[in-house]
Coordinates of C-alpha atoms in Angstrom, one line a residue:
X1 CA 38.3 -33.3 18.1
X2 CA 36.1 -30.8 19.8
X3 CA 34.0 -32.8 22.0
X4 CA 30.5 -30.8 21.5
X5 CA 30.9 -31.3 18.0
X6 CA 28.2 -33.8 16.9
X7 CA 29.8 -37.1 15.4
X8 CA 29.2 -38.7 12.4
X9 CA 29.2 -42.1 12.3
X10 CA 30.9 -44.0 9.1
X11 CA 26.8 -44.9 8.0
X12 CA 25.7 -41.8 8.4
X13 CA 27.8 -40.0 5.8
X14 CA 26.3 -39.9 2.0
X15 CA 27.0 -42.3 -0.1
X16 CA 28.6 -41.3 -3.7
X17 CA 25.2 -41.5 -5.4
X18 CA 23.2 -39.5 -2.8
X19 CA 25.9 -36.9 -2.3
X20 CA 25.8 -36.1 -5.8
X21 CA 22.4 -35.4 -5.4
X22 CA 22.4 -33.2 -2.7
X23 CA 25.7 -31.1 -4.7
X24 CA 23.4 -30.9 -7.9
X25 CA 20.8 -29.3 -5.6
X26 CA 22.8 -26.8 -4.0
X27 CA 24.3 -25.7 -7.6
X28 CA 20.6 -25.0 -8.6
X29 CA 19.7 -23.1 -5.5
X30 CA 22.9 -21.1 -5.9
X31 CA 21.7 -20.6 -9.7
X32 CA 18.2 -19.5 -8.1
X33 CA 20.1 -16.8 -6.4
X34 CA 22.5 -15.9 -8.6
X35 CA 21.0 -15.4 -11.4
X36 CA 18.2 -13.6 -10.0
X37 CA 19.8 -9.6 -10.4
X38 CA 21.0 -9.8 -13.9
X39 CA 18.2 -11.7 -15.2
X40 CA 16.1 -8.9 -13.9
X41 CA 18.1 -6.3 -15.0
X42 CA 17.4 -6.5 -18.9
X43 CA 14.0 -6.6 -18.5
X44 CA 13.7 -3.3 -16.2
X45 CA 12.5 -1.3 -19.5
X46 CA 9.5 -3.4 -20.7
X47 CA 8.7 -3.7 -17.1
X48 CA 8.4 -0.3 -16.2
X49 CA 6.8 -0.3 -19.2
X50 CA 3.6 -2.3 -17.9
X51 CA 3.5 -1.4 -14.7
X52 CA 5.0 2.4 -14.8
X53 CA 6.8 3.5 -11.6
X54 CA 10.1 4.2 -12.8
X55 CA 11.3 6.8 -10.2
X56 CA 10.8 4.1 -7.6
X57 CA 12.3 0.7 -10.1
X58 CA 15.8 0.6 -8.6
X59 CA 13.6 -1.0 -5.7
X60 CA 13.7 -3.6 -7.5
X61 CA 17.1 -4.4 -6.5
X62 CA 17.5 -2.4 -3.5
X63 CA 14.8 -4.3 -1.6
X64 CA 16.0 -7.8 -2.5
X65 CA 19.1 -6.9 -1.5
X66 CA 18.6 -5.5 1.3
X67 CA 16.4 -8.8 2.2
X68 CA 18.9 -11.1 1.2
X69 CA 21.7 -9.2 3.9
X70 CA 20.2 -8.7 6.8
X71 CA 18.4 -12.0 7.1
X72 CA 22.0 -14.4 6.3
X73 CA 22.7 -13.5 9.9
X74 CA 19.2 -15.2 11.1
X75 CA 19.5 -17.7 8.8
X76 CA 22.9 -18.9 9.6
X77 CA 21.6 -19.2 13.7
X78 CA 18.5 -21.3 12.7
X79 CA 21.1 -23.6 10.6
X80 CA 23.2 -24.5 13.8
X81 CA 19.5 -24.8 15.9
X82 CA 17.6 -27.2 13.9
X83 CA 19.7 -28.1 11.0
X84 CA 20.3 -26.9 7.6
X85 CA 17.4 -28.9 5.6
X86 CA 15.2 -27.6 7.2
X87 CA 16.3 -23.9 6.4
X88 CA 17.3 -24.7 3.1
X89 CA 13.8 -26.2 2.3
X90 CA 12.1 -23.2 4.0
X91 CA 14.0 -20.8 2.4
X92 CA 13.9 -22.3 -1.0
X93 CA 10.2 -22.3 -1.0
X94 CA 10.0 -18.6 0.6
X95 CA 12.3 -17.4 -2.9
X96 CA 9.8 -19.8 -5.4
X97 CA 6.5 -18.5 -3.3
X98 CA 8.1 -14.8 -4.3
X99 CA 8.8 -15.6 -7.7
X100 CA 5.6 -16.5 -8.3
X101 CA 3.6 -13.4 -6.6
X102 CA 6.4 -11.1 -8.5
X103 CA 5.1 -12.7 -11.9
X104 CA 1.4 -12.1 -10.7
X105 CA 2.3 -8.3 -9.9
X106 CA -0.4 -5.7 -10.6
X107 CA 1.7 -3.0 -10.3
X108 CA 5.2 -1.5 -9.3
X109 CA 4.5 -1.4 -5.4
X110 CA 3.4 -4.9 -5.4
X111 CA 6.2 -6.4 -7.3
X112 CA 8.8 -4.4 -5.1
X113 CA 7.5 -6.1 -2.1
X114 CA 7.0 -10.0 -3.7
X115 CA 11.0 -9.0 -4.0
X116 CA 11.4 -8.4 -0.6
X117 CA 9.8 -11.7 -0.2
X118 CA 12.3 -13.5 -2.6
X119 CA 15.2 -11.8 -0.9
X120 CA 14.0 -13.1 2.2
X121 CA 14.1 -16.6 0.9
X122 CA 17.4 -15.8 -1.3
X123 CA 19.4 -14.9 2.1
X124 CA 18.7 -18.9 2.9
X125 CA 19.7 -20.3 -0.1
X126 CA 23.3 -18.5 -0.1
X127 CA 24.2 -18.9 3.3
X128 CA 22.6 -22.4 3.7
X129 CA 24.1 -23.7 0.5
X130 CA 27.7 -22.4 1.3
X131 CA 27.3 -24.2 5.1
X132 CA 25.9 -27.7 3.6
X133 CA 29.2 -27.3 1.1
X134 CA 31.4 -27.3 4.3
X135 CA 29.6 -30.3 5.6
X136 CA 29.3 -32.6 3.0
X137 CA 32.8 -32.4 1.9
X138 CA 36.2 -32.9 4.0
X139 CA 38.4 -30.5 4.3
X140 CA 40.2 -31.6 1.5
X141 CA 38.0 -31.7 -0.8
X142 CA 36.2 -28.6 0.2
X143 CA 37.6 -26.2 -2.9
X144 CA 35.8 -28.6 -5.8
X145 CA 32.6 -27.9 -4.6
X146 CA 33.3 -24.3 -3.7
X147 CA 34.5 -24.3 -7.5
X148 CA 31.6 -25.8 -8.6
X149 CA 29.5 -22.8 -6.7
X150 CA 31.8 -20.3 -8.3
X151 CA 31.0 -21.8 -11.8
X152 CA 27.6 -21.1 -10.9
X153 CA 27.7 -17.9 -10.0
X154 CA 30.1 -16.9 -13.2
X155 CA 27.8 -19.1 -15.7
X156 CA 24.8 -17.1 -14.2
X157 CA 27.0 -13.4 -14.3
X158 CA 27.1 -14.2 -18.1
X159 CA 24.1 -15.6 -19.1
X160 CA 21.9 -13.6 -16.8
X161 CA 21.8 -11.0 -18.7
X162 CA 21.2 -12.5 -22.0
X163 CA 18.2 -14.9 -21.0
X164 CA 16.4 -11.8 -19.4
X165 CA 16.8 -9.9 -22.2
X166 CA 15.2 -12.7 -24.5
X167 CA 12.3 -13.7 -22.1
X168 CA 11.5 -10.1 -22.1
X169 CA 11.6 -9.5 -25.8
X170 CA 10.1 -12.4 -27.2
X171 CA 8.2 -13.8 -24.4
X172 CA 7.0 -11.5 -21.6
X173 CA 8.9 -10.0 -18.8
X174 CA 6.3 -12.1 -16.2
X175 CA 8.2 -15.2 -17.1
X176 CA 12.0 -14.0 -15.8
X177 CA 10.1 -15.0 -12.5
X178 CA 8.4 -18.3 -13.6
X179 CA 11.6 -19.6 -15.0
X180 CA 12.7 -19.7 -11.3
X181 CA 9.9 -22.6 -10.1
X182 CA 10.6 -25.4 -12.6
X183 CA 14.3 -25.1 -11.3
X184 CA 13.4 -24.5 -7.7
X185 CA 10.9 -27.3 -7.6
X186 CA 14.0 -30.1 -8.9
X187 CA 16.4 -28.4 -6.3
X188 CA 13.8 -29.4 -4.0
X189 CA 12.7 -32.4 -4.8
X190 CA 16.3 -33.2 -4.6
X191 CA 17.0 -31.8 -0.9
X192 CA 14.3 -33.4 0.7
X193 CA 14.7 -37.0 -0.8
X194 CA 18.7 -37.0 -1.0
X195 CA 19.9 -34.7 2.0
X196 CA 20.5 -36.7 5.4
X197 CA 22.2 -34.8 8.0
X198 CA 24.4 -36.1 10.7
X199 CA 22.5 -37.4 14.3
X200 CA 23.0 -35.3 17.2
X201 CA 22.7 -36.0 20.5
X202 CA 19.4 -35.3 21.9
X203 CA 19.4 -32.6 24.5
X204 CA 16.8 -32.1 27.7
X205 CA 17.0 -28.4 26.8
X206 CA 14.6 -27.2 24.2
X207 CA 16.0 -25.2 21.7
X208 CA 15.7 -21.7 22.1
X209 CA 15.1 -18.6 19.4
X210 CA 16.9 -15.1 20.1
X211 CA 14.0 -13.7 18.0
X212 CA 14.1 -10.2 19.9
X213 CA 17.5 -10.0 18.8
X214 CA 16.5 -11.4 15.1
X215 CA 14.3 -8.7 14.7
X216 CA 16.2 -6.0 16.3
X217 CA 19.1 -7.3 13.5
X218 CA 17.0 -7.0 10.4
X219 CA 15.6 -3.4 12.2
X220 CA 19.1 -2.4 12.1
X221 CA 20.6 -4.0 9.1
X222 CA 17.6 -2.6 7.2
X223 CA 17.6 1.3 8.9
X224 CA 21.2 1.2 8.0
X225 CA 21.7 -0.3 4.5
X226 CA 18.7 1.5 3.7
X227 CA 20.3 4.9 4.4
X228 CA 23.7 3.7 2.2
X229 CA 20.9 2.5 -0.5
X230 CA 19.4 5.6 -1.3
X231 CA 21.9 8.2 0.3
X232 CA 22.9 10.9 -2.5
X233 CA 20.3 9.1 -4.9
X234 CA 16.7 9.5 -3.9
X235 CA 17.7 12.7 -1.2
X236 CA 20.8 14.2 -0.4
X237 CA 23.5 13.0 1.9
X238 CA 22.5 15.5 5.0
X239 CA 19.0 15.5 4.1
X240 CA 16.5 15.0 7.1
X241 CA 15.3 11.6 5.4
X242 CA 18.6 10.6 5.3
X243 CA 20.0 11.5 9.1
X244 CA 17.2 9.9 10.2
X245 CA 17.7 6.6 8.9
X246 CA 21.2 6.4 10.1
X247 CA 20.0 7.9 13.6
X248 CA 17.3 5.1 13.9
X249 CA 20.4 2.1 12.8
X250 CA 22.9 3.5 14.9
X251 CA 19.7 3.2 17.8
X252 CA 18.9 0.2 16.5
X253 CA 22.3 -1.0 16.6
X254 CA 23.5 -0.3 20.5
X255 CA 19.9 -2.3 21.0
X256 CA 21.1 -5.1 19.4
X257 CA 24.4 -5.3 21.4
X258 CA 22.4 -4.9 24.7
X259 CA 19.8 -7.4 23.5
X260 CA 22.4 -10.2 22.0
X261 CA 24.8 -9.7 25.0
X262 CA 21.7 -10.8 27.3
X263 CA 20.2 -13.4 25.0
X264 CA 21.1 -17.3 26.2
X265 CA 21.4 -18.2 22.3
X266 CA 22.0 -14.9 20.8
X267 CA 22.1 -14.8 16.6
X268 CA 24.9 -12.9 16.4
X269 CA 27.2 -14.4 19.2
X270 CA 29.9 -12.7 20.5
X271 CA 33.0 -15.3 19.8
X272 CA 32.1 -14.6 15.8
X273 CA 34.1 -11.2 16.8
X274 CA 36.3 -12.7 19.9
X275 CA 38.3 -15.2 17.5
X276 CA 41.2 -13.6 15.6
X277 CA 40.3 -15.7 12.8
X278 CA 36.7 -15.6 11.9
X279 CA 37.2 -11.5 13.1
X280 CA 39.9 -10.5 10.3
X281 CA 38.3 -12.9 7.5
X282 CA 35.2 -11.1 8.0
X283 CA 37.0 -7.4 7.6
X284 CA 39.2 -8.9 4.9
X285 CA 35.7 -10.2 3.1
X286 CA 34.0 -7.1 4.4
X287 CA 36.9 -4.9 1.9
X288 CA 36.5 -7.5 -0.7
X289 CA 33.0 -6.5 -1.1
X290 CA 33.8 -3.3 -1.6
X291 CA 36.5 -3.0 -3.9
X292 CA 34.0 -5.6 -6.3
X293 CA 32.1 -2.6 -6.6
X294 CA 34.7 -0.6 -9.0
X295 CA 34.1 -3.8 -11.6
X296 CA 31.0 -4.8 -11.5
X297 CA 29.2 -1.4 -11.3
X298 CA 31.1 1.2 -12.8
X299 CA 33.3 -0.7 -15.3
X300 CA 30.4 -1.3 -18.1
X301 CA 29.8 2.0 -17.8
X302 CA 33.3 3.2 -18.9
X303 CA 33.1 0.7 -21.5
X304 CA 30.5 2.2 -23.4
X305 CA 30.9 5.6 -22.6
X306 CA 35.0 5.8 -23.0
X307 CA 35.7 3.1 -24.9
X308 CA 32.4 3.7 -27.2
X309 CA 31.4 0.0 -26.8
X310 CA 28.1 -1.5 -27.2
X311 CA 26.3 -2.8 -24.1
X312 CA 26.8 -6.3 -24.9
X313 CA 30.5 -6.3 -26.0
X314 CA 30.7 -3.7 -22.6
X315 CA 29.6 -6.4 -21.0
X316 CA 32.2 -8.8 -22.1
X317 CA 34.8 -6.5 -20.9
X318 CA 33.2 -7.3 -17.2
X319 CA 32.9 -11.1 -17.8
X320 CA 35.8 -12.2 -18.7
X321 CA 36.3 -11.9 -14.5
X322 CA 34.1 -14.7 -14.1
X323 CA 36.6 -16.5 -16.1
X324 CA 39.5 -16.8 -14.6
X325 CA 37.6 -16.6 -10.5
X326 CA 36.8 -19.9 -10.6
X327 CA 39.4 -22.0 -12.2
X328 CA 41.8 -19.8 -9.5
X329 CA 39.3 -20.9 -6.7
X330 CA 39.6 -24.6 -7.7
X331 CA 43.9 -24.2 -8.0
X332 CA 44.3 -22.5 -4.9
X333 CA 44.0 -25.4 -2.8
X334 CA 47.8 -26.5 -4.2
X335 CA 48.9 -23.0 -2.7
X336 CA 47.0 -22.7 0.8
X337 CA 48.1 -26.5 1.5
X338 CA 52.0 -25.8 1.1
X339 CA 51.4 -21.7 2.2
X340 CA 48.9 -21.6 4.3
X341 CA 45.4 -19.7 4.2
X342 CA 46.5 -16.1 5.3
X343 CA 49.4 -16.7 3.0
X344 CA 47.3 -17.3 0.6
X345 CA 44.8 -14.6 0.7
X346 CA 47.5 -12.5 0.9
X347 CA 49.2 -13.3 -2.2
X348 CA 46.0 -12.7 -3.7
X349 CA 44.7 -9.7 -2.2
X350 CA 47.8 -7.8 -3.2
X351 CA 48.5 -8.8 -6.8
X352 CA 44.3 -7.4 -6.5
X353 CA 45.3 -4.6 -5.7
X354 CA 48.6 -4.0 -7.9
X355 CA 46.3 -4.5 -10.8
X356 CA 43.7 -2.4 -9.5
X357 CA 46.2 0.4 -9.0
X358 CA 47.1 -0.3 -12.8
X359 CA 43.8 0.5 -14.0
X360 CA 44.2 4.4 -13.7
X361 CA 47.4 4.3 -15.9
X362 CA 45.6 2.6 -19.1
X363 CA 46.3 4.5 -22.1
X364 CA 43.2 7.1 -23.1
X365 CA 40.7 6.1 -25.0
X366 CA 42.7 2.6 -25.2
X367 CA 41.7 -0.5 -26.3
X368 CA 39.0 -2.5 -24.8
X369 CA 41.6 -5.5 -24.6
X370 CA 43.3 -3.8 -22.1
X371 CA 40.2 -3.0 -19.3
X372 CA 39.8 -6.8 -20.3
X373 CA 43.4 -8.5 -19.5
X374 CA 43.2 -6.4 -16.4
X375 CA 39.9 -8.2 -15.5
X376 CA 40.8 -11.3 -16.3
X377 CA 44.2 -11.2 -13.8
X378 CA 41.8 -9.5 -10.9
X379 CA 39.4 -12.7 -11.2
X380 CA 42.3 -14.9 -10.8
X381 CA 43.7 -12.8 -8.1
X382 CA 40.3 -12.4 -6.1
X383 CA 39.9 -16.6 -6.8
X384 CA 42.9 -16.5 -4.8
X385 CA 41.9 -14.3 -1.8
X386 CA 38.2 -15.4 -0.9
X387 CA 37.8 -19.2 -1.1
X388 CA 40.7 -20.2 1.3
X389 CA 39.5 -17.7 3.5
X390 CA 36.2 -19.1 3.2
X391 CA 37.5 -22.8 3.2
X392 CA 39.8 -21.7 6.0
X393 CA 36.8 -20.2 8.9
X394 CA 35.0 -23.0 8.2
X395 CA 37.6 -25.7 9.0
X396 CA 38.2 -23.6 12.4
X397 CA 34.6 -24.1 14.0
X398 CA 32.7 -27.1 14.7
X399 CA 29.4 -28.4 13.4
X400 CA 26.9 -26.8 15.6
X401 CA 28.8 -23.1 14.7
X402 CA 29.5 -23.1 11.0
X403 CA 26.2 -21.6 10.0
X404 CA 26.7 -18.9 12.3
X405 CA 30.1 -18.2 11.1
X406 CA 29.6 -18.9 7.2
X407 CA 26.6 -16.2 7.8
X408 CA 29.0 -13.8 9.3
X409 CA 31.2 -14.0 6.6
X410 CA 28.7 -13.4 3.8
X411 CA 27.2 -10.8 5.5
X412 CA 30.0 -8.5 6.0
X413 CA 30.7 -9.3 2.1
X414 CA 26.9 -8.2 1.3
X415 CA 27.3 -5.1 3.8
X416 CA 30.5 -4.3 2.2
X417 CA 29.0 -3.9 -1.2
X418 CA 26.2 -1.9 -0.6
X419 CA 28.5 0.9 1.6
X420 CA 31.1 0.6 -1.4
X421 CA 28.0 1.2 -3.5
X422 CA 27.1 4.6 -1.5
X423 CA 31.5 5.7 -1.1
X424 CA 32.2 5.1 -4.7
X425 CA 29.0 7.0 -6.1
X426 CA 30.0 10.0 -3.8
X427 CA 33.6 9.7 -4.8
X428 CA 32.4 9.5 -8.9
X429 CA 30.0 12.2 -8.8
X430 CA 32.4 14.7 -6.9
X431 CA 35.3 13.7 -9.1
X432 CA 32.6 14.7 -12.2
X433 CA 31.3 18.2 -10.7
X434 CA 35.5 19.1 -10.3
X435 CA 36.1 18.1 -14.0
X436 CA 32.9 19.7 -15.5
X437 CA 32.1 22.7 -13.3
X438 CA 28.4 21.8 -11.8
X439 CA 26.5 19.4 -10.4
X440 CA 25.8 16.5 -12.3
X441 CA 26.4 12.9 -11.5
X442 CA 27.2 9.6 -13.5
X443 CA 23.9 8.5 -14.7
X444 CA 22.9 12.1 -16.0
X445 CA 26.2 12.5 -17.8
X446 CA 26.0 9.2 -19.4
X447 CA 22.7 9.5 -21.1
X448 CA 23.9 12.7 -22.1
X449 CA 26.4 10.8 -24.0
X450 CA 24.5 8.1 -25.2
X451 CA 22.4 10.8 -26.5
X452 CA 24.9 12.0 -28.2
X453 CA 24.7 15.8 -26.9
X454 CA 28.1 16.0 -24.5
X455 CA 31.9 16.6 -26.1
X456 CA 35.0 15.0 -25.3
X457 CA 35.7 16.8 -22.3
X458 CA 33.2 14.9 -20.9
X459 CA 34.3 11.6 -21.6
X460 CA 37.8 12.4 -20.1
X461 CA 35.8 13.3 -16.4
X462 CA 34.3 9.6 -17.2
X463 CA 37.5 8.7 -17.5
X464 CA 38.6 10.3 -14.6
X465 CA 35.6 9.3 -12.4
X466 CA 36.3 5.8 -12.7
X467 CA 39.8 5.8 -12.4
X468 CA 39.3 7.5 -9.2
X469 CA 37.1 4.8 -8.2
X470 CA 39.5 2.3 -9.1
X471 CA 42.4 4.0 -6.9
X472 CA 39.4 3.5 -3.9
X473 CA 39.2 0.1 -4.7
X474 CA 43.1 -0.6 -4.5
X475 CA 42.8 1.2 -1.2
X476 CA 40.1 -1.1 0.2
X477 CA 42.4 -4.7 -1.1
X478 CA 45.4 -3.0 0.5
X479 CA 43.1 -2.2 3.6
X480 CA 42.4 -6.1 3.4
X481 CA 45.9 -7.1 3.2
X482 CA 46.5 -5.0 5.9
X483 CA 44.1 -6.7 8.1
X484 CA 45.6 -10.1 7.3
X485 CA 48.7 -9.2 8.1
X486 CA 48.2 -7.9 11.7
X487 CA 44.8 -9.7 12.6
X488 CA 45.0 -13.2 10.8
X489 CA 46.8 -15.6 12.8
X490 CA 49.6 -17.2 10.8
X491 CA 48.2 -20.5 11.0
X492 CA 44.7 -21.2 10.9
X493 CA 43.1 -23.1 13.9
X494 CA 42.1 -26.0 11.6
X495 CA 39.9 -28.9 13.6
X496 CA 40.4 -33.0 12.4
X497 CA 37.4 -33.7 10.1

């Protein structure tokens, strides 16, 4: 055993009772986060509604998001520094003091910023949650309650929507936020009566905070995403606004390498690139965040506008992923443990991306049935890939470096997703202008169908569009296998619990 990893004495590990606990507790701060987008997202019309501002609304989601990204890296340093409770507690009452200035808003400005707030408390709950996972369970065990956490997250992709949508009709739209502190408050009840972490050995050294380079991180992460954000949506791709943002993070960025390499405790330490492993599972998670972005943002959308389905049964089409994720996740502990991790993730990384290839060759208009079988194999493919790569990084680093590295992981998922966001918008709208001769983008076409004003030819550019999209998406999960193959070490560097 690495000898600077902290031991744990037989005492001081939970009992049955108390570990249960603490598990219940993380599954409702992961719900906190979760569920927070899609319950939002229903209720975007009666909010905008109330407070107007609907050429700025999609703040909303850009601004927690953006919150939530750059701050796992900070969060996951602070973790391995002073512990995870006192993170997770920190963070947990950051998200519930946002929740409840967001349902106190006046007006659009103000609730964009109490988001900003949540998202700041939401980038501790997900990166804290998935560490404490890692340390409460043996390595052995480790997929149940990463399974459980995936359940989470696919109960909350399916019912978000829906409980949003009846808060907002038949209650008020202020309450999508209060639903949050009843919850919060039991998670933390919870965390600070059950959760005892391991003793370490006291050190003469006080700990220190890189917080030049924390705020030089969330500068850069913020400049950059920023620019991917609202690139090609709120000004043009070469506009001046635009060009500057990605000037000031690229800055921003060589500041943060000269500032981390010179910091005694940096927050984003250099070995989290130097080790083969935790390098390629971040670029192999880095891909899987973008190709996640075909689904989950352009799928409903050829749904209803291809397959002529309502949102809600659109919406099915998308779910059924959520499925079949997690009940992979929990199996593929029987593979990685006779296969291996890389071996793992690469079996499931490229039947993704078979069946994303596949999706350009569905029959037009076709049946929804088929979008949905498709969906339903890419969860259980994707359930293949991430959790033993997750499971895997984290059995390769001690105590003391497992926030740090969890972090790392997330955040290059998070980063992933917003620049797949930006690449596949580009790549839909351009494939549009070709088929139709101009100009528009997705979201004009669209409600030009919905209203009922644009002819078949347009539906087949939809068509088109997304398929397009889809072909990126099979590029980025062969990009990930890819990386596996040549960067992944064929075994992982597992440590003995």
């Amino acid at each position: 055993m690495d000898s600077t990893r902290p031991a744990i004495r037989d005492t001081e590990r939970p009992t049955a009772h108390r570990r249960g606990a603490v598990v219940a507790a993380l599954m409702l701060a992961m719900a906190l986060a979760a569920l927070d987008s899609t319950i939002v997202s229903t209720a975007v019309p009666q909010i905008v509604g109330d407070l107007g501002g609907f050429s700025v609304f999609s703040w909303l989601f850009s601004g927690y998001l953006l919150a939530v990204t750059v701050t796992l890296p900070v969060y996951g340093k602070l973790s391995d520094t002073f512990g995870r409770k006192p993170v997770l507690v920190a963070g947990a009452a950051l998200f519930l003091l946002g929740s409840l200035l967001c349902a106190l808003a006046w007006n659009m400005a103000a609730l964009i910023a109490f988001r900003v707030v949540q998202g700041l408390g939401g980038g501790a709950l997900q990166g804290t949650v998935q560490t404490l996972a890692a340390d409460l369970y043996p390595l052995e065990e480790r997929p149940r309650i990463q399974a459980r956490l995936s359940t989470v997250w696919a109960v909350s992709a399916v019912a978000g929507p829906g409980l949003g949508g009846v808060l907002a009709a038949y209650a008020d739209w202020r309450w999508i936020f209060l639903v949050n502190l009843p919850i919060g408050a039991v998670a933390l009840w919870l965390i600070v009566r059950h959760l005892r972490e391991p003793q370490r050995e006291p050190s003469a050294a006080r700990p220190r905070v890189d917080w030049a380079g924390a705020l030089a991180v969330f500068a850069c992460g913020g400049a950059l995403l920023t620019a991917l954000v609202q690139g090609g949506v709120a000004w043009p791709w070469l506009s001046p606004p635009s060009l500057a943002l990605f000037g000031a993070g690229l800055l921003l960025l060589v500041a943060v390498v000269v500032i981390e390499r010179r910091a005694a405790e940096p927050i984003i330490p250099g070995w989290v690139w130097r080790r083969r492993t935790i390098a390629a599972v971040n670029l192999a998670l880095g891909a899987l965040g973008l190709l996640m972005v075909a689904p989950t943002v352009f799928l409903p959308t050829y749904a209803q506008s291809v397959l002529g389905l309502a949102p809600v049964a659109a919406g099915f089409v998308l779910s059924v992923w959520t499925l079949s994720w997690p009940v992979s996740a929990a199996l593929s502990q029987h593979v990685y443990r006779r296969i291996g991790f890389r071996n793992t993730a690469m079996l499931g990384i490229g039947t993704a991306t078979l069946i994303l290839f596949a999706f350009p060759f569905l029959p037009y208009p076709g049946e929804p049935w088929q979008p949905a079988l498709l969906m339903l194999l890419l969860g259980a493919a994707l359930g293949l890939f991430q959790l033993p790569l997750i499971v895997g990084v984290q059995s390769t680093v001690v105590w003391s470096e497992r926030g740090t590295a969890t972090a790392s992981v997330l955040f290059c998922r998070q980063t992933g997703q917003t620049a797949g966001a930006a690449v596949f918008g580009a790549i839909a709208n351009g494939v549009l202008a070709a088929r139709l001769g101009g100009s528009g983008d997705l979201d004009s076409v669209t409600r030009a169908l919905d209203a009922g004003t644009a002819p078949e030819a347009t539906r087949r550019a939809i068509a088109d569009a997304v398929h397009a999209v889809y072909l990126g998406a099979a590029g980025a999960a062969a990009l990930a296998f890819l990386v596996l193959l040549v960067l992944a070490p064929r075994v992982f560097p597992v440590l003995k619990d």
